[in-house]
């Protein structure tokens, strides 16, 4: 148990290092964006390719993970719409964008890479493929249409461009296709990618620290408490179903439990603002979910005996 706590703390300390570096202006405000670009275009795609290469062939059952990722987001969008049916447009935008959308690639995957076998990492990647389809454009399309008063439609071209210019999502889709076609990545290519893949946990945690903001207004507190509470209630219910009801190997079910407690996606606050919601409130809620997820995932690793 001491080893798992030490390893989890080591990842958390990297987040703390990012916060300190930015707070004391050792690095500039643009450092977070630079590290994010390294993650999105280099280390995360390399980690995805490396993880997929360790699986001989994807089964039809494993492909269900993509649908689980989509279903989780759709369920929370629907819940957000129901809970804010009589609320103002601003509150609807916050709930419908922030209840769904999980930060899996940059947050959960580094933990899963560090503690679970490759099948766990692939499970997280497949779930995130469905999640990414929603949180990088799908959710925004649904919420925009739902909130539109003039019903002018949605920018399908813009959403499509956003989806298919996302390096991690494109990497997910390519690797899924290659896995289904039983095409193997040559070993020399994997050897070249291995340093970047190994660096992904560090880069991901550092990015989160550099981009971390904890800025609150008193008017935000109650709303954020409700929002984060609802996300966690759904996470608990979803994780119980995944762990006890799904007929998959233990490592697969453990990975699904961990992704359930991933923090809110960074882009959720951006889309909240574009839909007419309070982007500041969404960003504050995002920061809270990061802190919660660090603690919860560490506790879950101990409870599930992943040493």
mmCIF file of N, CA and C in Angstrom, residues 88-204:
data_model
loop_
_atom_site.group_PDB
_atom_site.id
_atom_site.type_symbol
_atom_site.label_atom_id
_atom_site.label_comp_id
_atom_site.label_asym_id
_atom_site.label_seq_id
_atom_site.Cartn_x
_atom_site.Cartn_y
_atom_site.Cartn_z
ATOM 1 N N UNK A 88 -32.631 29.699 -16.135
ATOM 2 C CA UNK A 88 -32.216 30.597 -17.201
ATOM 3 C C UNK A 88 -31.250 29.883 -18.148
ATOM 4 N N UNK A 89 -31.111 30.450 -19.340
ATOM 5 C CA UNK A 89 -30.252 29.871 -20.358
ATOM 6 C C UNK A 89 -28.818 29.714 -19.853
ATOM 7 N N UNK A 90 -28.339 30.691 -19.081
ATOM 8 C CA UNK A 90 -26.969 30.652 -18.572
ATOM 9 C C UNK A 90 -26.726 29.419 -17.715
ATOM 10 N N UNK A 91 -27.686 29.107 -16.837
ATOM 11 C CA UNK A 91 -27.548 27.949 -15.950
ATOM 12 C C UNK A 91 -27.655 26.648 -16.739
ATOM 13 N N UNK A 92 -28.512 26.623 -17.737
ATOM 14 C CA UNK A 92 -28.627 25.442 -18.595
ATOM 15 C C UNK A 92 -27.297 25.151 -19.294
ATOM 16 N N UNK A 93 -26.671 26.205 -19.802
ATOM 17 C CA UNK A 93 -25.400 26.044 -20.506
ATOM 18 C C UNK A 93 -24.328 25.472 -19.584
ATOM 19 N N UNK A 94 -24.292 25.936 -18.331
ATOM 20 C CA UNK A 94 -23.298 25.446 -17.372
ATOM 21 C C UNK A 94 -23.514 23.965 -17.088
ATOM 22 N N UNK A 95 -24.722 23.587 -16.743
ATOM 23 C CA UNK A 95 -25.003 22.211 -16.354
ATOM 24 C C UNK A 95 -24.845 21.238 -17.528
ATOM 25 N N UNK A 96 -25.336 21.618 -18.691
ATOM 26 C CA UNK A 96 -25.311 20.687 -19.818
ATOM 27 C C UNK A 96 -23.917 20.503 -20.409
ATOM 28 N N UNK A 97 -23.043 21.495 -20.226
ATOM 29 C CA UNK A 97 -21.671 21.361 -20.713
ATOM 30 C C UNK A 97 -20.728 20.784 -19.667
ATOM 31 N N UNK A 98 -21.003 21.045 -18.389
ATOM 32 C CA UNK A 98 -20.058 20.684 -17.329
ATOM 33 C C UNK A 98 -20.369 19.366 -16.624
ATOM 34 N N UNK A 99 -21.608 18.920 -16.646
ATOM 35 C CA UNK A 99 -21.900 17.618 -16.046
ATOM 36 C C UNK A 99 -21.232 16.481 -16.825
ATOM 37 N N UNK A 100 -21.301 16.470 -18.144
ATOM 38 C CA UNK A 100 -20.580 15.445 -18.905
ATOM 39 C C UNK A 100 -19.122 15.877 -19.127
ATOM 40 N N UNK A 101 -18.419 15.182 -19.994
ATOM 41 C CA UNK A 101 -17.049 15.519 -20.409
ATOM 42 C C UNK A 101 -16.014 15.207 -19.341
ATOM 43 N N UNK A 102 -15.250 14.141 -19.581
ATOM 44 C CA UNK A 102 -14.239 13.693 -18.633
ATOM 45 C C UNK A 102 -12.841 13.924 -19.191
ATOM 46 N N UNK A 103 -11.938 14.372 -18.337
ATOM 47 C CA UNK A 103 -10.543 14.564 -18.736
ATOM 48 C C UNK A 103 -9.812 13.245 -18.511
ATOM 49 N N UNK A 104 -9.824 12.405 -19.516
ATOM 50 C CA UNK A 104 -9.263 11.064 -19.382
ATOM 51 C C UNK A 104 -7.833 10.995 -19.903
ATOM 52 N N UNK A 105 -7.609 11.481 -21.135
ATOM 53 C CA UNK A 105 -6.284 11.383 -21.744
ATOM 54 C C UNK A 105 -5.207 12.089 -20.953
ATOM 55 N N UNK A 106 -5.515 13.289 -20.446
ATOM 56 C CA UNK A 106 -4.502 14.078 -19.741
ATOM 57 C C UNK A 106 -4.465 13.808 -18.255
ATOM 58 N N UNK A 107 -5.508 13.199 -17.687
ATOM 59 C CA UNK A 107 -5.533 12.997 -16.232
ATOM 60 C C UNK A 107 -5.602 11.527 -15.851
ATOM 61 N N UNK A 108 -6.650 10.833 -16.277
ATOM 62 C CA UNK A 108 -6.823 9.435 -15.849
ATOM 63 C C UNK A 108 -5.787 8.499 -16.456
ATOM 64 N N UNK A 109 -5.471 8.698 -17.741
ATOM 65 C CA UNK A 109 -4.552 7.780 -18.422
ATOM 66 C C UNK A 109 -3.180 7.698 -17.749
ATOM 67 N N UNK A 110 -2.593 8.830 -17.293
ATOM 68 C CA UNK A 110 -1.311 8.703 -16.600
ATOM 69 C C UNK A 110 -1.380 7.818 -15.355
ATOM 70 N N UNK A 111 -2.457 7.912 -14.583
ATOM 71 C CA UNK A 111 -2.624 7.036 -13.424
ATOM 72 C C UNK A 111 -2.777 5.581 -13.873
ATOM 73 N N UNK A 112 -3.607 5.360 -14.886
ATOM 74 C CA UNK A 112 -3.865 4.001 -15.364
ATOM 75 C C UNK A 112 -2.603 3.400 -15.971
ATOM 76 N N UNK A 113 -1.847 4.206 -16.731
ATOM 77 C CA UNK A 113 -0.565 3.759 -17.273
ATOM 78 C C UNK A 113 0.372 3.283 -16.168
ATOM 79 N N UNK A 114 0.350 3.985 -15.056
ATOM 80 C CA UNK A 114 1.288 3.725 -13.968
ATOM 81 C C UNK A 114 0.916 2.523 -13.106
ATOM 82 N N UNK A 115 -0.378 2.181 -13.076
ATOM 83 C CA UNK A 115 -0.818 1.176 -12.103
ATOM 84 C C UNK A 115 -1.464 -0.074 -12.700
ATOM 85 N N UNK A 116 -1.977 -0.002 -13.918
ATOM 86 C CA UNK A 116 -2.692 -1.141 -14.496
ATOM 87 C C UNK A 116 -1.950 -1.696 -15.705
ATOM 88 N N UNK A 117 -2.199 -2.956 -16.076
ATOM 89 C CA UNK A 117 -1.586 -3.522 -17.282
ATOM 90 C C UNK A 117 -2.120 -2.842 -18.541
ATOM 91 N N UNK A 118 -1.539 -3.179 -19.674
ATOM 92 C CA UNK A 118 -1.858 -2.492 -20.931
ATOM 93 C C UNK A 118 -3.333 -2.559 -21.293
ATOM 94 N N UNK A 119 -4.017 -3.654 -20.937
ATOM 95 C CA UNK A 119 -5.439 -3.762 -21.272
ATOM 96 C C UNK A 119 -6.239 -2.675 -20.555
ATOM 97 N N UNK A 120 -5.780 -2.265 -19.381
ATOM 98 C CA UNK A 120 -6.435 -1.175 -18.677
ATOM 99 C C UNK A 120 -6.264 0.140 -19.411
ATOM 100 N N UNK A 121 -5.062 0.385 -19.915
ATOM 101 C CA UNK A 121 -4.803 1.613 -20.673
ATOM 102 C C UNK A 121 -5.628 1.662 -21.948
ATOM 103 N N UNK A 122 -5.718 0.518 -22.637
ATOM 104 C CA UNK A 122 -6.517 0.470 -23.868
ATOM 105 C C UNK A 122 -7.994 0.692 -23.550
ATOM 106 N N UNK A 123 -8.462 0.141 -22.434
ATOM 107 C CA UNK A 123 -9.849 0.372 -22.010
ATOM 108 C C UNK A 123 -10.113 1.862 -21.840
ATOM 109 N N UNK A 124 -9.195 2.540 -21.153
ATOM 110 C CA UNK A 124 -9.339 3.985 -20.949
ATOM 111 C C UNK A 124 -9.306 4.726 -22.284
ATOM 112 N N UNK A 125 -8.441 4.288 -23.188
ATOM 113 C CA UNK A 125 -8.333 4.938 -24.507
ATOM 114 C C UNK A 125 -9.619 4.769 -25.311
ATOM 115 N N UNK A 126 -10.197 3.564 -25.283
ATOM 116 C CA UNK A 126 -11.427 3.314 -26.024
ATOM 117 C C UNK A 126 -12.593 4.120 -25.441
ATOM 118 N N UNK A 127 -12.703 4.127 -24.123
ATOM 119 C CA UNK A 127 -13.739 4.935 -23.469
ATOM 120 C C UNK A 127 -13.558 6.401 -23.841
ATOM 121 N N UNK A 128 -12.306 6.841 -23.851
ATOM 122 C CA UNK A 128 -12.023 8.243 -24.156
ATOM 123 C C UNK A 128 -12.286 8.579 -25.618
ATOM 124 N N UNK A 129 -12.213 7.573 -26.495
ATOM 125 C CA UNK A 129 -12.545 7.830 -27.897
ATOM 126 C C UNK A 129 -14.001 8.276 -28.008
ATOM 127 N N UNK A 130 -14.900 7.567 -27.312
ATOM 128 C CA UNK A 130 -16.308 7.978 -27.300
ATOM 129 C C UNK A 130 -16.507 9.276 -26.543
ATOM 130 N N UNK A 131 -15.806 9.410 -25.427
ATOM 131 C CA UNK A 131 -15.878 10.635 -24.630
ATOM 132 C C UNK A 131 -15.400 11.844 -25.432
ATOM 133 N N UNK A 132 -14.292 11.666 -26.179
ATOM 134 C CA UNK A 132 -13.728 12.771 -26.956
ATOM 135 C C UNK A 132 -14.652 13.220 -28.083
ATOM 136 N N UNK A 133 -15.340 12.260 -28.698
ATOM 137 C CA UNK A 133 -16.302 12.620 -29.736
ATOM 138 C C UNK A 133 -17.359 13.577 -29.195
ATOM 139 N N UNK A 134 -17.701 13.389 -27.930
ATOM 140 C CA UNK A 134 -18.707 14.248 -27.314
ATOM 141 C C UNK A 134 -18.104 15.552 -26.802
ATOM 142 N N UNK A 135 -17.046 15.457 -26.001
ATOM 143 C CA UNK A 135 -16.580 16.661 -25.302
ATOM 144 C C UNK A 135 -15.804 17.613 -26.201
ATOM 145 N N UNK A 136 -15.351 17.179 -27.376
ATOM 146 C CA UNK A 136 -14.660 18.105 -28.272
ATOM 147 C C UNK A 136 -15.570 18.646 -29.375
ATOM 148 N N UNK A 137 -16.848 18.393 -29.284
ATOM 149 C CA UNK A 137 -17.748 18.951 -30.297
ATOM 150 C C UNK A 137 -19.161 18.433 -30.247
ATOM 151 N N UNK A 138 -19.319 17.158 -29.916
ATOM 152 C CA UNK A 138 -20.655 16.558 -29.908
ATOM 153 C C UNK A 138 -21.582 17.193 -28.886
ATOM 154 N N UNK A 139 -21.080 17.374 -27.662
ATOM 155 C CA UNK A 139 -21.892 17.992 -26.605
ATOM 156 C C UNK A 139 -22.253 19.429 -26.978
ATOM 157 N N UNK A 140 -21.275 20.160 -27.475
ATOM 158 C CA UNK A 140 -21.510 21.548 -27.882
ATOM 159 C C UNK A 140 -22.602 21.634 -28.938
ATOM 160 N N UNK A 141 -22.597 20.701 -29.880
ATOM 161 C CA UNK A 141 -23.619 20.694 -30.933
ATOM 162 C C UNK A 141 -25.006 20.478 -30.342
ATOM 163 N N UNK A 142 -25.111 19.531 -29.418
ATOM 164 C CA UNK A 142 -26.407 19.223 -28.806
ATOM 165 C C UNK A 142 -26.905 20.399 -27.964
ATOM 166 N N UNK A 143 -26.010 20.949 -27.148
ATOM 167 C CA UNK A 143 -26.408 22.048 -26.255
ATOM 168 C C UNK A 143 -26.769 23.298 -27.062
ATOM 169 N N UNK A 144 -25.999 23.592 -28.098
ATOM 170 C CA UNK A 144 -26.289 24.749 -28.943
ATOM 171 C C UNK A 144 -27.667 24.626 -29.575
ATOM 172 N N UNK A 145 -27.969 23.459 -30.061
ATOM 173 C CA UNK A 145 -29.273 23.231 -30.693
ATOM 174 C C UNK A 145 -30.390 23.328 -29.657
ATOM 175 N N UNK A 146 -30.163 22.771 -28.478
ATOM 176 C CA UNK A 146 -31.171 22.785 -27.419
ATOM 177 C C UNK A 146 -31.475 24.208 -26.950
ATOM 178 N N UNK A 147 -30.445 25.033 -26.878
ATOM 179 C CA UNK A 147 -30.605 26.390 -26.361
ATOM 180 C C UNK A 147 -30.960 27.426 -27.432
ATOM 181 N N UNK A 148 -30.893 27.008 -28.687
ATOM 182 C CA UNK A 148 -31.157 27.953 -29.773
ATOM 183 C C UNK A 148 -32.621 28.387 -29.772
ATOM 184 N N UNK A 149 -32.819 29.679 -29.797
ATOM 185 C CA UNK A 149 -34.188 30.222 -29.841
ATOM 186 C C UNK A 149 -34.687 30.345 -31.269
ATOM 187 N N UNK A 150 -33.772 30.627 -32.164
ATOM 188 C CA UNK A 150 -34.181 30.813 -33.563
ATOM 189 C C UNK A 150 -34.063 29.529 -34.382
ATOM 190 N N UNK A 151 -33.473 28.529 -33.752
ATOM 191 C CA UNK A 151 -33.342 27.225 -34.417
ATOM 192 C C UNK A 151 -32.723 27.349 -35.797
ATOM 193 N N UNK A 152 -31.581 28.047 -35.862
ATOM 194 C CA UNK A 152 -30.903 28.227 -37.145
ATOM 195 C C UNK A 152 -30.001 27.047 -37.484
ATOM 196 N N UNK A 153 -29.934 26.104 -36.592
ATOM 197 C CA UNK A 153 -29.078 24.952 -36.847
ATOM 198 C C UNK A 153 -27.723 25.121 -36.206
ATOM 199 N N UNK A 154 -26.850 24.194 -36.426
ATOM 200 C CA UNK A 154 -25.530 24.193 -35.813
ATOM 201 C C UNK A 154 -24.457 24.183 -36.891
ATOM 202 N N UNK A 155 -23.270 24.584 -36.502
ATOM 203 C CA UNK A 155 -22.145 24.648 -37.431
ATOM 204 C C UNK A 155 -21.510 23.261 -37.554
ATOM 205 N N UNK A 156 -22.099 22.428 -38.385
ATOM 206 C CA UNK A 156 -21.620 21.054 -38.551
ATOM 207 C C UNK A 156 -20.188 21.034 -39.063
ATOM 208 N N UNK A 157 -19.889 21.923 -40.009
ATOM 209 C CA UNK A 157 -18.541 21.974 -40.584
ATOM 210 C C UNK A 157 -17.517 22.335 -39.521
ATOM 211 N N UNK A 158 -17.850 23.321 -38.685
ATOM 212 C CA UNK A 158 -16.932 23.750 -37.633
ATOM 213 C C UNK A 158 -16.705 22.659 -36.604
ATOM 214 N N UNK A 159 -17.774 21.957 -36.235
ATOM 215 C CA UNK A 159 -17.657 20.869 -35.253
ATOM 216 C C UNK A 159 -16.832 19.722 -35.829
ATOM 217 N N UNK A 160 -17.092 19.385 -37.100
ATOM 218 C CA UNK A 160 -16.331 18.329 -37.746
ATOM 219 C C UNK A 160 -14.849 18.651 -37.808
ATOM 220 N N UNK A 161 -14.551 19.915 -38.108
ATOM 221 C CA UNK A 161 -13.151 20.345 -38.159
ATOM 222 C C UNK A 161 -12.513 20.227 -36.787
ATOM 223 N N UNK A 162 -13.255 20.612 -35.748
ATOM 224 C CA UNK A 162 -12.726 20.547 -34.389
ATOM 225 C C UNK A 162 -12.463 19.090 -33.977
ATOM 226 N N UNK A 163 -13.376 18.214 -34.345
ATOM 227 C CA UNK A 163 -13.228 16.807 -33.989
ATOM 228 C C UNK A 163 -12.021 16.184 -34.673
ATOM 229 N N UNK A 164 -11.902 16.389 -35.973
ATOM 230 C CA UNK A 164 -10.905 15.659 -36.739
ATOM 231 C C UNK A 164 -9.590 16.410 -36.903
ATOM 232 N N UNK A 165 -9.421 17.489 -36.141
ATOM 233 C CA UNK A 165 -8.097 18.100 -36.013
ATOM 234 C C UNK A 165 -7.588 17.943 -34.585
ATOM 235 N N UNK A 166 -8.251 17.087 -33.818
ATOM 236 C CA UNK A 166 -7.796 16.765 -32.462
ATOM 237 C C UNK A 166 -6.823 15.587 -32.560
ATOM 238 N N UNK A 167 -5.524 15.803 -32.344
ATOM 239 C CA UNK A 167 -4.536 14.719 -32.498
ATOM 240 C C UNK A 167 -4.864 13.455 -31.701
ATOM 241 N N UNK A 168 -5.249 13.563 -30.403
ATOM 242 C CA UNK A 168 -5.567 12.327 -29.681
ATOM 243 C C UNK A 168 -6.738 11.563 -30.290
ATOM 244 N N UNK A 169 -7.805 12.280 -30.678
ATOM 245 C CA UNK A 169 -8.966 11.602 -31.247
ATOM 246 C C UNK A 169 -8.616 10.926 -32.559
ATOM 247 N N UNK A 170 -7.866 11.618 -33.410
ATOM 248 C CA UNK A 170 -7.446 11.021 -34.689
ATOM 249 C C UNK A 170 -6.580 9.789 -34.423
ATOM 250 N N UNK A 171 -5.691 9.884 -33.427
ATOM 251 C CA UNK A 171 -4.839 8.735 -33.078
ATOM 252 C C UNK A 171 -5.676 7.571 -32.578
ATOM 253 N N UNK A 172 -6.670 7.863 -31.738
ATOM 254 C CA UNK A 172 -7.592 6.822 -31.272
ATOM 255 C C UNK A 172 -8.225 6.105 -32.462
ATOM 256 N N UNK A 173 -8.790 6.872 -33.377
ATOM 257 C CA UNK A 173 -9.530 6.291 -34.505
ATOM 258 C C UNK A 173 -8.620 5.466 -35.407
ATOM 259 N N UNK A 174 -7.411 5.981 -35.660
ATOM 260 C CA UNK A 174 -6.459 5.247 -36.514
ATOM 261 C C UNK A 174 -6.045 3.931 -35.846
ATOM 262 N N UNK A 175 -5.739 3.981 -34.558
ATOM 263 C CA UNK A 175 -5.299 2.775 -33.863
ATOM 264 C C UNK A 175 -6.426 1.756 -33.712
ATOM 265 N N UNK A 176 -7.645 2.238 -33.534
ATOM 266 C CA UNK A 176 -8.791 1.315 -33.496
ATOM 267 C C UNK A 176 -8.928 0.596 -34.834
ATOM 268 N N UNK A 177 -8.818 1.358 -35.919
ATOM 269 C CA UNK A 177 -8.920 0.772 -37.267
ATOM 270 C C UNK A 177 -7.801 -0.252 -37.495
ATOM 271 N N UNK A 178 -6.568 0.111 -37.135
ATOM 272 C CA UNK A 178 -5.440 -0.802 -37.336
ATOM 273 C C UNK A 178 -5.588 -2.058 -36.485
ATOM 274 N N UNK A 179 -6.076 -1.882 -35.256
ATOM 275 C CA UNK A 179 -6.263 -3.039 -34.372
ATOM 276 C C UNK A 179 -7.321 -3.990 -34.911
ATOM 277 N N UNK A 180 -8.415 -3.416 -35.407
ATOM 278 C CA UNK A 180 -9.474 -4.252 -35.971
ATOM 279 C C UNK A 180 -9.005 -4.967 -37.234
ATOM 280 N N UNK A 181 -8.096 -4.317 -37.966
ATOM 281 C CA UNK A 181 -7.565 -4.915 -39.192
ATOM 282 C C UNK A 181 -6.357 -5.808 -38.924
ATOM 283 N N UNK A 182 -6.014 -5.972 -37.642
ATOM 284 C CA UNK A 182 -4.874 -6.798 -37.214
ATOM 285 C C UNK A 182 -3.553 -6.320 -37.817
ATOM 286 N N UNK A 183 -3.428 -5.014 -37.992
ATOM 287 C CA UNK A 183 -2.182 -4.420 -38.496
ATOM 288 C C UNK A 183 -1.335 -4.012 -37.304
ATOM 289 N N UNK A 184 -0.090 -4.498 -37.273
ATOM 290 C CA UNK A 184 0.785 -4.237 -36.137
ATOM 291 C C UNK A 184 1.730 -3.079 -36.437
ATOM 292 N N UNK A 185 1.981 -2.253 -35.441
ATOM 293 C CA UNK A 185 2.960 -1.178 -35.569
ATOM 294 C C UNK A 185 4.354 -1.801 -35.505
ATOM 295 N N UNK A 186 5.245 -1.503 -36.473
ATOM 296 C CA UNK A 186 6.604 -2.087 -36.462
ATOM 297 C C UNK A 186 7.339 -1.771 -35.162
ATOM 298 N N UNK A 187 8.104 -2.717 -34.693
ATOM 299 C CA UNK A 187 8.821 -2.554 -33.423
ATOM 300 C C UNK A 187 9.769 -1.360 -33.415
ATOM 301 N N UNK A 188 10.494 -1.094 -34.514
ATOM 302 C CA UNK A 188 11.365 0.093 -34.515
ATOM 303 C C UNK A 188 10.590 1.394 -34.296
ATOM 304 N N UNK A 189 9.379 1.468 -34.820
ATOM 305 C CA UNK A 189 8.555 2.665 -34.624
ATOM 306 C C UNK A 189 8.178 2.805 -33.153
ATOM 307 N N UNK A 190 7.817 1.688 -32.547
ATOM 308 C CA UNK A 190 7.457 1.712 -31.128
ATOM 309 C C UNK A 190 8.656 2.107 -30.264
ATOM 310 N N UNK A 191 9.831 1.643 -30.655
ATOM 311 C CA UNK A 191 11.047 1.997 -29.911
ATOM 312 C C UNK A 191 11.299 3.505 -29.985
ATOM 313 N N UNK A 192 11.041 4.090 -31.151
ATOM 314 C CA UNK A 192 11.221 5.536 -31.307
ATOM 315 C C UNK A 192 10.194 6.323 -30.492
ATOM 316 N N UNK A 193 8.986 5.769 -30.353
ATOM 317 C CA UNK A 193 7.918 6.463 -29.630
ATOM 318 C C UNK A 193 7.989 6.257 -28.118
ATOM 319 N N UNK A 194 8.704 5.249 -27.677
ATOM 320 C CA UNK A 194 8.682 4.876 -26.253
ATOM 321 C C UNK A 194 9.126 5.998 -25.301
ATOM 322 N N UNK A 195 10.156 6.805 -25.627
ATOM 323 C CA UNK A 195 10.495 7.894 -24.688
ATOM 324 C C UNK A 195 9.358 8.900 -24.511
ATOM 325 N N UNK A 196 8.697 9.255 -25.610
ATOM 326 C CA UNK A 196 7.583 10.211 -25.525
ATOM 327 C C UNK A 196 6.415 9.595 -24.760
ATOM 328 N N UNK A 197 6.143 8.311 -24.999
ATOM 329 C CA UNK A 197 5.042 7.638 -24.301
ATOM 330 C C UNK A 197 5.320 7.566 -22.798
ATOM 331 N N UNK A 198 6.572 7.259 -22.444
ATOM 332 C CA UNK A 198 6.938 7.164 -21.031
ATOM 333 C C UNK A 198 6.846 8.529 -20.338
ATOM 334 N N UNK A 199 7.045 9.603 -21.101
ATOM 335 C CA UNK A 199 7.001 10.957 -20.532
ATOM 336 C C UNK A 199 5.579 11.477 -20.362
ATOM 337 N N UNK A 200 4.590 10.778 -20.929
ATOM 338 C CA UNK A 200 3.220 11.302 -20.916
ATOM 339 C C UNK A 200 2.670 11.569 -19.512
ATOM 340 N N UNK A 201 2.835 10.649 -18.534
ATOM 341 C CA UNK A 201 2.317 10.956 -17.194
ATOM 342 C C UNK A 201 2.893 12.242 -16.608
ATOM 343 N N UNK A 202 4.188 12.435 -16.762
ATOM 344 C CA UNK A 202 4.822 13.639 -16.223
ATOM 345 C C UNK A 202 4.323 14.897 -16.927
ATOM 346 N N UNK A 203 4.303 14.867 -18.248
ATOM 347 C CA UNK A 203 3.873 16.032 -19.028
ATOM 348 C C UNK A 203 2.415 16.369 -18.730
ATOM 349 N N UNK A 204 1.567 15.330 -18.622
ATOM 350 C CA UNK A 204 0.138 15.551 -18.368
ATOM 351 C C UNK A 204 -0.083 16.209 -17.011
#
